[in-house]
């Protein structure tokens, strides 16, 4: 992470910004105001949900890189429900919006899960390709008047959906002059519930067995393919909820680009957390503030906000390199004297 941060500073310097100005702009974007903090918390909640889903799939030995497409599916479903379910109270409308988003994300990931367990197709390829389909679907529904586009009243009408009904809006946390919503508490509760599931239940033990050695798990009677299907589709459900939270937060519309690369950033969180749900919460907060700070980086220091994306990409590369390096060291290291003595004592004479 430190190495990626240094590269980010060098890129900012290449764009003409002094290191001090870059750090100041980043800090102001993260913590400079109540609004900045609230926006960062909302971003962190989205990343957290995607990363929780990634962790569940990874527990079963699968890699979900389709968070972006699953967010799109969840956002489309949430918008369809939130713009048509009028007249119902918030206690009905908001849960319907979020459950609809979860169902859409679950179904979207179930496509890749089915191909994985039935055809052996790599879930990395299918979930990655489904991202592009999901992004294209968002473009379709917000540009097509017969679908979700708001009524065209003039040439200045934007290609986006109508606003969700007021009953579908997420309540604010109550921080003065802050857009922070209860999305953060939803994400934290999801992480806590998932941690209990994977660490203290029989289902969590079975998932870990499937991830460590599916062949041995199958010999013990564990339904390997069923658990793989459920783990990957559940990852889609969490990402779908993230999409629902995005459209249920101001400005309460579905528009092209609304997912903003959160699926990719959530993948970074999952990789950095390395299976720990408490680390998912911490890293989500870190990257949530970084993403928000990157926006101010462009406004205040004229450094492209995509610099943060480059830093996140480098984190993935460095994590993969570190994992390969430690694995190589482990396999090439000579056995310790006690290990050698134990092995010698066990050899037949």
Short mmCIF file of N, CA and C in Angstrom, two decimals, residues 30-121:
data_model
loop_
_atom_site.label_atom_id
_atom_site.label_comp_id
_atom_site.label_asym_id
_atom_site.label_seq_id
_atom_site.Cartn_x
_atom_site.Cartn_y
_atom_site.Cartn_z
N UNK A 30 -11.04 14.17 1.84
CA UNK A 30 -11.45 13.09 2.72
C UNK A 30 -12.07 13.60 4.01
N UNK A 31 -11.44 14.58 4.64
CA UNK A 31 -11.86 15.00 5.98
C UNK A 31 -12.08 16.51 6.11
N UNK A 32 -12.09 17.23 4.99
CA UNK A 32 -12.14 18.69 5.06
C UNK A 32 -13.46 19.27 5.50
N UNK A 33 -14.54 18.50 5.41
CA UNK A 33 -15.85 19.03 5.79
C UNK A 33 -16.76 17.87 6.18
N UNK A 34 -17.88 18.22 6.82
CA UNK A 34 -18.86 17.19 7.16
C UNK A 34 -19.42 16.53 5.91
N UNK A 35 -19.57 17.33 4.85
CA UNK A 35 -20.08 16.76 3.60
C UNK A 35 -19.10 15.74 3.04
N UNK A 36 -17.80 16.06 3.06
CA UNK A 36 -16.79 15.14 2.54
C UNK A 36 -16.77 13.84 3.33
N UNK A 37 -16.88 13.94 4.64
CA UNK A 37 -16.88 12.74 5.48
C UNK A 37 -18.12 11.89 5.18
N UNK A 38 -19.28 12.53 5.06
CA UNK A 38 -20.50 11.79 4.77
C UNK A 38 -20.45 11.09 3.42
N UNK A 39 -19.94 11.79 2.41
CA UNK A 39 -19.82 11.17 1.08
C UNK A 39 -18.86 10.00 1.13
N UNK A 40 -17.78 10.13 1.89
CA UNK A 40 -16.81 9.03 2.01
C UNK A 40 -17.44 7.82 2.69
N UNK A 41 -18.25 8.05 3.71
CA UNK A 41 -18.91 6.94 4.41
C UNK A 41 -19.88 6.21 3.49
N UNK A 42 -20.58 6.95 2.64
CA UNK A 42 -21.49 6.30 1.68
C UNK A 42 -20.71 5.44 0.69
N UNK A 43 -19.58 5.95 0.22
CA UNK A 43 -18.75 5.16 -0.70
C UNK A 43 -18.22 3.92 0.01
N UNK A 44 -17.79 4.08 1.26
CA UNK A 44 -17.26 2.94 2.02
C UNK A 44 -18.32 1.86 2.19
N UNK A 45 -19.58 2.24 2.40
CA UNK A 45 -20.65 1.25 2.56
C UNK A 45 -20.82 0.43 1.29
N UNK A 46 -20.75 1.10 0.14
CA UNK A 46 -20.88 0.39 -1.14
C UNK A 46 -19.74 -0.60 -1.33
N UNK A 47 -18.52 -0.14 -1.09
CA UNK A 47 -17.35 -1.01 -1.24
C UNK A 47 -17.42 -2.19 -0.27
N UNK A 48 -17.91 -1.93 0.93
CA UNK A 48 -17.98 -2.96 1.95
C UNK A 48 -18.90 -4.11 1.53
N UNK A 49 -20.05 -3.77 0.97
CA UNK A 49 -20.98 -4.80 0.55
C UNK A 49 -20.40 -5.65 -0.58
N UNK A 50 -19.77 -5.01 -1.55
CA UNK A 50 -19.15 -5.76 -2.64
C UNK A 50 -18.05 -6.67 -2.10
N UNK A 51 -17.25 -6.16 -1.16
CA UNK A 51 -16.15 -6.95 -0.61
C UNK A 51 -16.65 -8.10 0.26
N UNK A 52 -17.75 -7.90 0.98
CA UNK A 52 -18.33 -9.01 1.76
C UNK A 52 -18.74 -10.15 0.83
N UNK A 53 -19.39 -9.80 -0.28
CA UNK A 53 -19.75 -10.82 -1.26
C UNK A 53 -18.54 -11.51 -1.85
N UNK A 54 -17.51 -10.73 -2.17
CA UNK A 54 -16.27 -11.31 -2.70
C UNK A 54 -15.68 -12.30 -1.70
N UNK A 55 -15.71 -11.96 -0.42
CA UNK A 55 -15.13 -12.83 0.61
C UNK A 55 -15.89 -14.15 0.72
N UNK A 56 -17.22 -14.10 0.61
CA UNK A 56 -18.00 -15.34 0.67
C UNK A 56 -17.64 -16.26 -0.49
N UNK A 57 -17.58 -15.70 -1.70
CA UNK A 57 -17.23 -16.52 -2.86
C UNK A 57 -15.80 -17.05 -2.74
N UNK A 58 -14.91 -16.21 -2.27
CA UNK A 58 -13.51 -16.62 -2.14
C UNK A 58 -13.35 -17.71 -1.09
N UNK A 59 -14.23 -17.70 -0.11
CA UNK A 59 -14.20 -18.74 0.93
C UNK A 59 -14.42 -20.13 0.31
N UNK A 60 -15.22 -20.17 -0.75
CA UNK A 60 -15.49 -21.43 -1.44
C UNK A 60 -14.55 -21.66 -2.61
N UNK A 61 -13.49 -20.89 -2.71
CA UNK A 61 -12.50 -21.10 -3.76
C UNK A 61 -12.84 -20.44 -5.08
N UNK A 62 -13.77 -19.49 -5.08
CA UNK A 62 -14.17 -18.81 -6.31
C UNK A 62 -13.78 -17.34 -6.23
N UNK A 63 -13.63 -16.72 -7.41
CA UNK A 63 -13.24 -15.31 -7.48
C UNK A 63 -14.33 -14.56 -8.25
N UNK A 64 -14.99 -13.65 -7.57
CA UNK A 64 -16.05 -12.85 -8.18
C UNK A 64 -15.49 -11.50 -8.59
N UNK A 65 -15.31 -11.32 -9.90
CA UNK A 65 -14.85 -10.02 -10.41
C UNK A 65 -15.99 -9.29 -11.12
N UNK A 66 -17.21 -9.74 -10.88
CA UNK A 66 -18.37 -9.16 -11.56
C UNK A 66 -19.17 -8.20 -10.72
N UNK A 67 -18.55 -7.60 -9.71
CA UNK A 67 -19.29 -6.69 -8.85
C UNK A 67 -19.91 -5.53 -9.60
N UNK A 68 -19.24 -5.04 -10.62
CA UNK A 68 -19.76 -3.89 -11.37
C UNK A 68 -21.09 -4.24 -12.07
N UNK A 69 -21.12 -5.37 -12.75
CA UNK A 69 -22.34 -5.78 -13.42
C UNK A 69 -23.46 -6.09 -12.44
N UNK A 70 -23.11 -6.69 -11.30
CA UNK A 70 -24.11 -7.01 -10.29
C UNK A 70 -24.67 -5.74 -9.64
N UNK A 71 -23.83 -4.72 -9.47
CA UNK A 71 -24.30 -3.42 -9.00
C UNK A 71 -25.31 -2.84 -10.00
N UNK A 72 -24.98 -2.95 -11.28
CA UNK A 72 -25.88 -2.43 -12.32
C UNK A 72 -27.23 -3.15 -12.28
N UNK A 73 -27.20 -4.48 -12.15
CA UNK A 73 -28.46 -5.22 -12.09
C UNK A 73 -29.28 -4.80 -10.87
N UNK A 74 -28.63 -4.67 -9.73
CA UNK A 74 -29.33 -4.24 -8.53
C UNK A 74 -29.88 -2.83 -8.65
N UNK A 75 -29.12 -1.94 -9.27
CA UNK A 75 -29.59 -0.57 -9.44
C UNK A 75 -30.79 -0.48 -10.36
N UNK A 76 -30.79 -1.28 -11.44
CA UNK A 76 -31.94 -1.28 -12.36
C UNK A 76 -33.19 -1.78 -11.66
N UNK A 77 -33.05 -2.89 -10.92
CA UNK A 77 -34.22 -3.45 -10.21
C UNK A 77 -34.73 -2.48 -9.15
N UNK A 78 -33.81 -1.88 -8.40
CA UNK A 78 -34.22 -0.94 -7.36
C UNK A 78 -34.94 0.26 -7.95
N UNK A 79 -34.46 0.75 -9.09
CA UNK A 79 -35.10 1.90 -9.74
C UNK A 79 -36.49 1.53 -10.24
N UNK A 80 -36.61 0.34 -10.86
CA UNK A 80 -37.91 -0.09 -11.37
C UNK A 80 -38.94 -0.17 -10.24
N UNK A 81 -38.52 -0.67 -9.08
CA UNK A 81 -39.44 -0.77 -7.94
C UNK A 81 -39.69 0.59 -7.31
N UNK A 82 -38.62 1.37 -7.13
CA UNK A 82 -38.73 2.65 -6.44
C UNK A 82 -39.47 3.72 -7.22
N UNK A 83 -39.59 3.57 -8.55
CA UNK A 83 -40.31 4.55 -9.34
C UNK A 83 -41.75 4.13 -9.64
N UNK A 84 -42.07 2.88 -9.38
CA UNK A 84 -43.43 2.40 -9.67
C UNK A 84 -44.24 2.12 -8.40
N UNK A 85 -43.57 1.82 -7.30
CA UNK A 85 -44.28 1.51 -6.06
C UNK A 85 -44.59 2.81 -5.34
N UNK A 86 -45.58 3.52 -5.83
CA UNK A 86 -45.95 4.80 -5.24
C UNK A 86 -47.14 4.61 -4.30
N UNK A 87 -47.22 5.45 -3.31
CA UNK A 87 -48.33 5.40 -2.37
C UNK A 87 -48.11 4.50 -1.19
N UNK A 88 -47.12 3.60 -1.26
CA UNK A 88 -46.85 2.70 -0.14
C UNK A 88 -45.96 3.40 0.89
N UNK A 89 -46.07 3.04 2.16
CA UNK A 89 -45.22 3.68 3.18
C UNK A 89 -43.76 3.24 3.05
N UNK A 90 -42.88 3.99 3.68
CA UNK A 90 -41.45 3.70 3.59
C UNK A 90 -41.11 2.33 4.16
N UNK A 91 -41.86 1.89 5.17
CA UNK A 91 -41.57 0.60 5.80
C UNK A 91 -41.80 -0.55 4.82
N UNK A 92 -42.56 -0.29 3.76
CA UNK A 92 -42.80 -1.29 2.72
C UNK A 92 -41.91 -1.03 1.51
N UNK A 93 -41.84 0.23 1.08
CA UNK A 93 -41.14 0.57 -0.16
C UNK A 93 -39.64 0.35 -0.07
N UNK A 94 -39.00 0.85 0.99
CA UNK A 94 -37.54 0.74 1.08
C UNK A 94 -37.08 -0.71 1.17
N UNK A 95 -37.67 -1.56 2.03
CA UNK A 95 -37.27 -2.98 2.00
C UNK A 95 -37.52 -3.64 0.64
N UNK A 96 -38.63 -3.26 -0.02
CA UNK A 96 -38.90 -3.84 -1.34
C UNK A 96 -37.82 -3.45 -2.34
N UNK A 97 -37.37 -2.20 -2.28
CA UNK A 97 -36.30 -1.74 -3.17
C UNK A 97 -35.02 -2.52 -2.93
N UNK A 98 -34.64 -2.69 -1.66
CA UNK A 98 -33.38 -3.37 -1.34
C UNK A 98 -33.46 -4.88 -1.62
N UNK A 99 -34.60 -5.50 -1.30
CA UNK A 99 -34.75 -6.93 -1.59
C UNK A 99 -34.79 -7.16 -3.10
N UNK A 100 -35.43 -6.27 -3.83
CA UNK A 100 -35.43 -6.40 -5.29
C UNK A 100 -34.03 -6.27 -5.86
N UNK A 101 -33.24 -5.33 -5.31
CA UNK A 101 -31.85 -5.17 -5.75
C UNK A 101 -31.04 -6.42 -5.45
N UNK A 102 -31.23 -7.00 -4.25
CA UNK A 102 -30.52 -8.22 -3.89
C UNK A 102 -30.89 -9.37 -4.82
N UNK A 103 -32.18 -9.50 -5.13
CA UNK A 103 -32.62 -10.58 -6.00
C UNK A 103 -32.03 -10.43 -7.40
N UNK A 104 -31.98 -9.19 -7.91
CA UNK A 104 -31.42 -8.97 -9.24
C UNK A 104 -29.93 -9.29 -9.26
N UNK A 105 -29.19 -8.86 -8.24
CA UNK A 105 -27.76 -9.19 -8.18
C UNK A 105 -27.54 -10.69 -8.05
N UNK A 106 -28.40 -11.36 -7.27
CA UNK A 106 -28.30 -12.81 -7.10
C UNK A 106 -28.50 -13.51 -8.44
N UNK A 107 -29.52 -13.11 -9.18
CA UNK A 107 -29.80 -13.74 -10.47
C UNK A 107 -28.68 -13.46 -11.47
N UNK A 108 -28.12 -12.25 -11.42
CA UNK A 108 -27.05 -11.90 -12.35
C UNK A 108 -25.81 -12.77 -12.10
N UNK A 109 -25.45 -12.94 -10.83
CA UNK A 109 -24.30 -13.78 -10.51
C UNK A 109 -24.61 -15.26 -10.71
N UNK A 110 -25.89 -15.64 -10.60
CA UNK A 110 -26.27 -17.04 -10.78
C UNK A 110 -25.98 -17.53 -12.19
N UNK A 111 -25.96 -16.61 -13.16
CA UNK A 111 -25.60 -17.01 -14.54
C UNK A 111 -24.19 -17.58 -14.56
N UNK A 112 -23.25 -16.83 -13.98
CA UNK A 112 -21.86 -17.29 -13.94
C UNK A 112 -21.72 -18.51 -13.03
N UNK A 113 -22.48 -18.54 -11.92
CA UNK A 113 -22.40 -19.69 -11.00
C UNK A 113 -22.87 -20.96 -11.68
N UNK A 114 -23.95 -20.87 -12.45
CA UNK A 114 -24.46 -22.05 -13.16
C UNK A 114 -23.43 -22.56 -14.17
N UNK A 115 -22.85 -21.64 -14.93
CA UNK A 115 -21.85 -22.04 -15.92
C UNK A 115 -20.63 -22.67 -15.25
N UNK A 116 -20.32 -22.20 -14.04
CA UNK A 116 -19.16 -22.75 -13.32
C UNK A 116 -19.41 -24.16 -12.85
N UNK A 117 -20.56 -24.41 -12.24
CA UNK A 117 -20.80 -25.73 -11.63
C UNK A 117 -21.28 -26.76 -12.65
N UNK A 118 -21.91 -26.30 -13.73
CA UNK A 118 -22.44 -27.24 -14.71
C UNK A 118 -21.53 -27.45 -15.91
N UNK A 119 -20.85 -26.39 -16.32
CA UNK A 119 -20.01 -26.47 -17.52
C UNK A 119 -18.52 -26.34 -17.23
N UNK A 120 -18.18 -26.00 -16.00
CA UNK A 120 -16.77 -25.84 -15.66
C UNK A 120 -16.16 -24.56 -16.20
N UNK A 121 -16.98 -23.62 -16.64
CA UNK A 121 -16.47 -22.36 -17.19
C UNK A 121 -15.91 -21.49 -16.08
#
